[in-house]
Amino acid sequence: QDMFNKSMETEQDAFGKHLLALDAEAKTFATYDNIKQVDKVAKHVAEFNAKLEKAKADAMLYNTREGLFGKDDITDYDSIGK
């Protein structure tokens, strides 16, 4: 069980970094200001939404695992998508 717990913590650390990257990517949408880029922006939005949905699913998985391991402090991933 200890091995799985350490593995989960390592995965969650990487996931935290991934969430920071998603946040940085979300901020790039503010740079789009040319209507001629509408197709590019639409594609970016679709790709970003897929990443966001995957992150939400991953967050649920990590929270479930934390519960299974009996962690008292469940990680708060409520900011995903906000």
N, CA, C and O atoms as CSV, one atom per row, in Angstrom:
chain,resi,resn,atom,element,x,y,z
A,1,GLN,N,N,0.832,-1.196,0.000
A,1,GLN,CA,C,0.000,0.000,0.000
A,1,GLN,C,C,0.872,1.253,0.000
A,1,GLN,O,O,0.538,2.240,-0.656
A,2,ASP,N,N,1.978,1.220,0.726
A,2,ASP,CA,C,2.863,2.377,0.783
A,2,ASP,C,C,3.424,2.706,-0.595
A,2,ASP,O,O,3.569,3.876,-0.949
A,3,MET,N,N,3.736,1.675,-1.370
A,3,MET,CA,C,4.269,1.877,-2.718
A,3,MET,C,C,3.227,2.580,-3.598
A,3,MET,O,O,3.559,3.494,-4.353
A,4,PHE,N,N,1.977,2.149,-3.493
A,4,PHE,CA,C,0.912,2.772,-4.275
A,4,PHE,C,C,0.677,4.216,-3.842
A,4,PHE,O,O,0.419,5.089,-4.670
A,5,ASN,N,N,0.769,4.455,-2.546
A,5,ASN,CA,C,0.572,5.801,-2.021
A,5,ASN,C,C,1.658,6.742,-2.540
A,5,ASN,O,O,1.355,7.867,-2.936
A,6,LYS,N,N,2.901,6.305,-2.543
A,6,LYS,CA,C,4.002,7.125,-3.048
A,6,LYS,C,C,3.835,7.368,-4.551
A,6,LYS,O,O,4.101,8.465,-5.044
A,7,SER,N,N,3.396,6.343,-5.266
A,7,SER,CA,C,3.166,6.481,-6.699
A,7,SER,C,C,2.075,7.513,-6.962
A,7,SER,O,O,2.197,8.341,-7.865
A,8,MET,N,N,1.016,7.457,-6.172
A,8,MET,CA,C,-0.083,8.395,-6.326
A,8,MET,C,C,0.396,9.821,-6.045
A,8,MET,O,O,0.027,10.751,-6.762
A,9,GLU,N,N,1.205,9.993,-5.019
A,9,GLU,CA,C,1.710,11.323,-4.694
A,9,GLU,C,C,2.570,11.873,-5.826
A,9,GLU,O,O,2.490,13.058,-6.151
A,10,THR,N,N,3.385,11.021,-6.420
A,10,THR,CA,C,4.212,11.432,-7.553
A,10,THR,C,C,3.341,11.848,-8.730
A,10,THR,O,O,3.589,12.868,-9.374
A,11,GLU,N,N,2.312,11.040,-9.002
A,11,GLU,CA,C,1.390,11.363,-10.094
A,11,GLU,C,C,0.663,12.680,-9.826
A,11,GLU,O,O,0.474,13.487,-10.736
A,12,GLN,N,N,0.263,12.891,-8.587
A,12,GLN,CA,C,-0.458,14.121,-8.254
A,12,GLN,C,C,0.447,15.348,-8.340
A,12,GLN,O,O,-0.014,16.434,-8.692
A,13,ASP,N,N,1.715,15.185,-8.026
A,13,ASP,CA,C,2.652,16.300,-8.200
A,13,ASP,C,C,2.735,16.682,-9.676
A,13,ASP,O,O,2.692,17.862,-10.025
A,14,ALA,N,N,2.854,15.677,-10.533
A,14,ALA,CA,C,2.901,15.930,-11.977
A,14,ALA,C,C,1.586,16.543,-12.451
A,14,ALA,O,O,1.578,17.429,-13.306
A,15,PHE,N,N,0.482,16.069,-11.895
A,15,PHE,CA,C,-0.834,16.599,-12.254
A,15,PHE,C,C,-0.945,18.070,-11.853
A,15,PHE,O,O,-1.519,18.873,-12.589
A,16,GLY,N,N,-0.402,18.423,-10.697
A,16,GLY,CA,C,-0.406,19.814,-10.262
A,16,GLY,C,C,0.338,20.709,-11.243
A,16,GLY,O,O,-0.096,21.825,-11.529
A,17,LYS,N,N,1.453,20.217,-11.753
A,17,LYS,CA,C,2.209,20.971,-12.753
A,17,LYS,C,C,1.409,21.083,-14.053
A,17,LYS,O,O,1.426,22.118,-14.719
A,18,HIS,N,N,0.713,20.009,-14.398
A,18,HIS,CA,C,-0.138,20.026,-15.593
A,18,HIS,C,C,-1.246,21.070,-15.444
A,18,HIS,O,O,-1.570,21.776,-16.398
A,19,LEU,N,N,-1.820,21.164,-14.253
A,19,LEU,CA,C,-2.869,22.157,-14.019
A,19,LEU,C,C,-2.331,23.580,-14.150
A,19,LEU,O,O,-3.024,24.463,-14.656
A,20,LEU,N,N,-1.109,23.803,-13.700
A,20,LEU,CA,C,-0.496,25.123,-13.867
A,20,LEU,C,C,-0.306,25.442,-15.348
A,20,LEU,O,O,-0.508,26.578,-15.777
A,21,ALA,N,N,0.080,24.436,-16.121
A,21,ALA,CA,C,0.243,24.629,-17.563
A,21,ALA,C,C,-1.101,24.929,-18.221
A,21,ALA,O,O,-1.178,25.766,-19.121
A,22,LEU,N,N,-2.155,24.253,-17.779
A,22,LEU,CA,C,-3.494,24.531,-18.313
A,22,LEU,C,C,-3.925,25.958,-17.977
A,22,LEU,O,O,-4.527,26.641,-18.805
A,23,ASP,N,N,-3.616,26.399,-16.769
A,23,ASP,CA,C,-3.955,27.760,-16.374
A,23,ASP,C,C,-3.232,28.768,-17.268
A,23,ASP,O,O,-3.823,29.753,-17.710
A,24,ALA,N,N,-1.962,28.515,-17.527
A,24,ALA,CA,C,-1.194,29.403,-18.405
A,24,ALA,C,C,-1.773,29.391,-19.815
A,24,ALA,O,O,-1.849,30.431,-20.469
A,25,GLU,N,N,-2.178,28.218,-20.277
A,25,GLU,CA,C,-2.770,28.129,-21.613
A,25,GLU,C,C,-4.095,28.883,-21.669
A,25,GLU,O,O,-4.390,29.543,-22.666
A,26,ALA,N,N,-4.885,28.792,-20.619
A,26,ALA,CA,C,-6.165,29.497,-20.584
A,26,ALA,C,C,-5.958,31.004,-20.717
A,26,ALA,O,O,-6.763,31.696,-21.341
A,27,LYS,N,N,-4.891,31.497,-20.137
A,27,LYS,CA,C,-4.619,32.937,-20.199
A,27,LYS,C,C,-4.240,33.385,-21.604
A,27,LYS,O,O,-4.352,34.569,-21.920
A,28,THR,N,N,-3.796,32.465,-22.451
A,28,THR,CA,C,-3.421,32.839,-23.815
A,28,THR,C,C,-4.640,33.224,-24.657
A,28,THR,O,O,-4.500,33.897,-25.678
A,29,PHE,N,N,-5.821,32.804,-24.238
A,29,PHE,CA,C,-7.016,33.148,-25.006
A,29,PHE,C,C,-7.247,34.662,-25.037
A,29,PHE,O,O,-7.870,35.178,-25.965
A,30,ALA,N,N,-6.755,35.356,-24.045
A,30,ALA,CA,C,-6.908,36.810,-24.000
A,30,ALA,C,C,-6.094,37.504,-25.090
A,30,ALA,O,O,-6.320,38.678,-25.383
A,31,THR,N,N,-5.152,36.785,-25.688
A,31,THR,CA,C,-4.308,37.402,-26.716
A,31,THR,C,C,-4.949,37.368,-28.097
A,31,THR,O,O,-4.487,38.045,-29.015
A,32,TYR,N,N,-6.004,36.589,-28.247
A,32,TYR,CA,C,-6.673,36.524,-29.550
A,32,TYR,C,C,-7.516,37.776,-29.751
A,32,TYR,O,O,-8.453,38.045,-29.000
A,33,ASP,N,N,-7.161,38.527,-30.772
A,33,ASP,CA,C,-7.886,39.775,-31.017
A,33,ASP,C,C,-8.127,40.038,-32.506
A,33,ASP,O,O,-8.513,41.138,-32.900
A,34,ASN,N,N,-7.896,39.027,-33.307
A,34,ASN,CA,C,-8.048,39.199,-34.749
A,34,ASN,C,C,-9.127,38.241,-35.255
A,34,ASN,O,O,-8.979,37.023,-35.155
A,35,ILE,N,N,-10.184,38.781,-35.785
A,35,ILE,CA,C,-11.306,37.971,-36.267
A,35,ILE,C,C,-10.873,37.006,-37.365
A,35,ILE,O,O,-11.517,35.980,-37.589
A,36,LYS,N,N,-9.805,37.331,-38.031
A,36,LYS,CA,C,-9.301,36.451,-39.094
A,36,LYS,C,C,-8.744,35.143,-38.524
A,36,LYS,O,O,-8.501,34.192,-39.267
A,37,GLN,N,N,-8.547,35.100,-37.231
A,37,GLN,CA,C,-8.027,33.898,-36.585
A,37,GLN,C,C,-9.133,32.998,-36.034
A,37,GLN,O,O,-8.856,32.083,-35.258
A,38,VAL,N,N,-10.355,33.245,-36.421
A,38,VAL,CA,C,-11.484,32.536,-35.820
A,38,VAL,C,C,-11.350,31.016,-35.947
A,38,VAL,O,O,-11.670,30.299,-34.999
A,39,ASP,N,N,-10.895,30.518,-37.068
A,39,ASP,CA,C,-10.746,29.070,-37.223
A,39,ASP,C,C,-9.667,28.520,-36.291
A,39,ASP,O,O,-9.832,27.462,-35.685
A,40,LYS,N,N,-8.575,29.248,-36.190
A,40,LYS,CA,C,-7.481,28.846,-35.301
A,40,LYS,C,C,-7.946,28.845,-33.845
A,40,LYS,O,O,-7.651,27.923,-33.085
A,41,VAL,N,N,-8.672,29.888,-33.475
A,41,VAL,CA,C,-9.157,30.006,-32.103
A,41,VAL,C,C,-10.169,28.902,-31.794
A,41,VAL,O,O,-10.123,28.302,-30.720
A,42,ALA,N,N,-11.067,28.635,-32.716
A,42,ALA,CA,C,-12.074,27.587,-32.507
A,42,ALA,C,C,-11.405,26.231,-32.298
A,42,ALA,O,O,-11.826,25.450,-31.445
A,43,LYS,N,N,-10.377,25.960,-33.069
A,43,LYS,CA,C,-9.646,24.699,-32.914
A,43,LYS,C,C,-8.955,24.646,-31.555
A,43,LYS,O,O,-8.972,23.619,-30.877
A,44,HIS,N,N,-8.352,25.754,-31.171
A,44,HIS,CA,C,-7.675,25.823,-29.875
A,44,HIS,C,C,-8.669,25.620,-28.728
A,44,HIS,O,O,-8.380,24.907,-27.767
A,45,VAL,N,N,-9.824,26.242,-28.836
A,45,VAL,CA,C,-10.860,26.093,-27.806
A,45,VAL,C,C,-11.291,24.636,-27.686
A,45,VAL,O,O,-11.407,24.117,-26.576
A,46,ALA,N,N,-11.527,23.981,-28.798
A,46,ALA,CA,C,-11.951,22.579,-28.774
A,46,ALA,C,C,-10.882,21.696,-28.136
A,46,ALA,O,O,-11.190,20.828,-27.320
A,47,GLU,N,N,-9.630,21.923,-28.511
A,47,GLU,CA,C,-8.537,21.134,-27.937
A,47,GLU,C,C,-8.383,21.408,-26.443
A,47,GLU,O,O,-8.150,20.490,-25.655
A,48,PHE,N,N,-8.515,22.671,-26.064
A,48,PHE,CA,C,-8.384,23.035,-24.656
A,48,PHE,C,C,-9.528,22.441,-23.828
A,48,PHE,O,O,-9.307,21.959,-22.717
A,49,ASN,N,N,-10.731,22.476,-24.364
A,49,ASN,CA,C,-11.871,21.890,-23.646
A,49,ASN,C,C,-11.677,20.397,-23.410
A,49,ASN,O,O,-12.051,19.881,-22.356
A,50,ALA,N,N,-11.097,19.704,-24.383
A,50,ALA,CA,C,-10.818,18.274,-24.208
A,50,ALA,C,C,-9.803,18.069,-23.086
A,50,ALA,O,O,-9.953,17.159,-22.271
A,51,LYS,N,N,-8.781,18.904,-23.042
A,51,LYS,CA,C,-7.778,18.814,-21.969
A,51,LYS,C,C,-8.418,19.089,-20.615
A,51,LYS,O,O,-8.100,18.441,-19.618
A,52,LEU,N,N,-9.321,20.056,-20.598
A,52,LEU,CA,C,-9.996,20.428,-19.354
A,52,LEU,C,C,-10.887,19.297,-18.847
A,52,LEU,O,O,-10.903,19.006,-17.651
A,53,GLU,N,N,-11.617,18.670,-19.737
A,53,GLU,CA,C,-12.466,17.538,-19.343
A,53,GLU,C,C,-11.630,16.376,-18.812
A,53,GLU,O,O,-12.015,15.722,-17.842
A,54,LYS,N,N,-10.498,16.124,-19.442
A,54,LYS,CA,C,-9.588,15.063,-18.974
A,54,LYS,C,C,-9.050,15.410,-17.590
A,54,LYS,O,O,-8.950,14.540,-16.725
A,55,ALA,N,N,-8.704,16.672,-17.379
A,55,ALA,CA,C,-8.205,17.102,-16.074
A,55,ALA,C,C,-9.270,16.930,-14.990
A,55,ALA,O,O,-8.958,16.529,-13.869
A,56,LYS,N,N,-10.515,17.231,-15.323
A,56,LYS,CA,C,-11.605,17.041,-14.354
A,56,LYS,C,C,-11.762,15.573,-13.996
A,56,LYS,O,O,-11.956,15.232,-12.829
A,57,ALA,N,N,-11.680,14.707,-14.994
A,57,ALA,CA,C,-11.790,13.265,-14.749
A,57,ALA,C,C,-10.617,12.774,-13.916
A,57,ALA,O,O,-10.789,11.964,-13.005
A,58,ASP,N,N,-9.435,13.261,-14.229
A,58,ASP,CA,C,-8.243,12.874,-13.463
A,58,ASP,C,C,-8.359,13.338,-12.017
A,58,ASP,O,O,-7.986,12.609,-11.098
A,59,ALA,N,N,-8.871,14.538,-11.814
A,59,ALA,CA,C,-9.040,15.055,-10.456
A,59,ALA,C,C,-9.983,14.163,-9.652
A,59,ALA,O,O,-9.722,13.867,-8.486
A,60,MET,N,N,-11.063,13.744,-10.271
A,60,MET,CA,C,-12.005,12.839,-9.587
A,60,MET,C,C,-11.324,11.530,-9.233
A,60,MET,O,O,-11.530,10.994,-8.144
A,61,LEU,N,N,-10.511,11.011,-10.149
A,61,LEU,CA,C,-9.785,9.770,-9.900
A,61,LEU,C,C,-8.837,9.930,-8.717
A,61,LEU,O,O,-8.801,9.078,-7.830
A,62,TYR,N,N,-8.072,11.017,-8.700
A,62,TYR,CA,C,-7.143,11.238,-7.588
A,62,TYR,C,C,-7.883,11.396,-6.266
A,62,TYR,O,O,-7.442,10.865,-5.247
A,63,ASN,N,N,-8.986,12.106,-6.266
A,63,ASN,CA,C,-9.765,12.254,-5.035
A,63,ASN,C,C,-10.323,10.919,-4.559
A,63,ASN,O,O,-10.359,10.645,-3.359
A,64,THR,N,N,-10.753,10.097,-5.498
A,64,THR,CA,C,-11.245,8.764,-5.136
A,64,THR,C,C,-10.131,7.933,-4.523
A,64,THR,O,O,-10.333,7.263,-3.510
A,65,ARG,N,N,-8.975,7.977,-5.126
A,65,ARG,CA,C,-7.826,7.232,-4.592
A,65,ARG,C,C,-7.444,7.735,-3.205
A,65,ARG,O,O,-7.117,6.944,-2.320
A,66,GLU,N,N,-7.485,9.055,-3.017
A,66,GLU,CA,C,-7.167,9.603,-1.699
A,66,GLU,C,C,-8.132,9.060,-0.651
A,66,GLU,O,O,-7.731,8.734,0.467
A,67,GLY,N,N,-9.403,8.967,-1.023
A,67,GLY,CA,C,-10.387,8.404,-0.106
A,67,GLY,C,C,-10.116,6.943,0.197
A,67,GLY,O,O,-10.248,6.507,1.341
A,68,LEU,N,N,-9.742,6.194,-0.811
A,68,LEU,CA,C,-9.434,4.772,-0.622
A,68,LEU,C,C,-8.228,4.565,0.280
A,68,LEU,O,O,-8.165,3.593,1.033
A,69,PHE,N,N,-7.273,5.479,0.200
A,69,PHE,CA,C,-6.085,5.389,1.037
A,69,PHE,C,C,-6.303,6.003,2.415
A,69,PHE,O,O,-5.403,5.995,3.254
A,70,GLY,N,N,-7.496,6.532,2.644
A,70,GLY,CA,C,-7.840,7.055,3.955
A,70,GLY,C,C,-7.188,8.390,4.290
A,70,GLY,O,O,-7.001,8.717,5.463
A,71,LYS,N,N,-6.842,9.163,3.261
A,71,LYS,CA,C,-6.249,10.472,3.530
A,71,LYS,C,C,-7.291,11.388,4.167
A,71,LYS,O,O,-8.442,11.440,3.734
A,72,ASP,N,N,-6.869,12.096,5.189
A,72,ASP,CA,C,-7.775,13.024,5.871
A,72,ASP,C,C,-8.023,14.281,5.044
A,72,ASP,O,O,-9.131,14.817,5.028
A,73,ASP,N,N,-6.991,14.741,4.363
A,73,ASP,CA,C,-7.098,15.962,3.568
A,73,ASP,C,C,-7.199,15.604,2.090
A,73,ASP,O,O,-6.201,15.265,1.453
A,74,ILE,N,N,-8.405,15.683,1.557
A,74,ILE,CA,C,-8.626,15.418,0.134
A,74,ILE,C,C,-8.248,16.689,-0.634
A,74,ILE,O,O,-8.659,17.792,-0.274
A,75,THR,N,N,-7.464,16.513,-1.691
A,75,THR,CA,C,-7.009,17.650,-2.485
A,75,THR,C,C,-8.185,18.356,-3.144
A,75,THR,O,O,-9.069,17.720,-3.719
A,76,ASP,N,N,-8.180,19.663,-3.050
A,76,ASP,CA,C,-9.261,20.477,-3.620
A,76,ASP,C,C,-8.904,20.852,-5.056
A,76,ASP,O,O,-8.002,21.655,-5.297
A,77,TYR,N,N,-9.620,20.264,-5.992
A,77,TYR,CA,C,-9.419,20.559,-7.418
A,77,TYR,C,C,-10.589,21.348,-7.989
A,77,TYR,O,O,-10.795,21.354,-9.203
A,78,ASP,N,N,-11.354,22.011,-7.137
A,78,ASP,CA,C,-12.537,22.730,-7.579
A,78,ASP,C,C,-12.231,23.878,-8.542
A,78,ASP,O,O,-13.117,24.339,-9.260
A,79,SER,N,N,-11.002,24.331,-8.557
A,79,SER,CA,C,-10.664,25.469,-9.426
A,79,SER,C,C,-10.507,25.074,-10.885
A,79,SER,O,O,-10.377,25.945,-11.745
A,80,ILE,N,N,-10.517,23.784,-11.181
A,80,ILE,CA,C,-10.378,23.346,-12.573
A,80,ILE,C,C,-11.584,23.857,-13.366
A,80,ILE,O,O,-12.736,23.604,-13.015
A,81,GLY,N,N,-11.287,24.565,-14.417
A,81,GLY,CA,C,-12.344,25.063,-15.284
A,81,GLY,C,C,-12.876,26.431,-14.906
A,81,GLY,O,O,-13.820,26.923,-15.523
A,82,LYS,N,N,-12.289,27.041,-13.911
A,82,LYS,CA,C,-12.767,28.374,-13.496
A,82,LYS,C,C,-11.813,29.431,-13.944
A,82,LYS,O,O,-12.039,30.614,-13.691
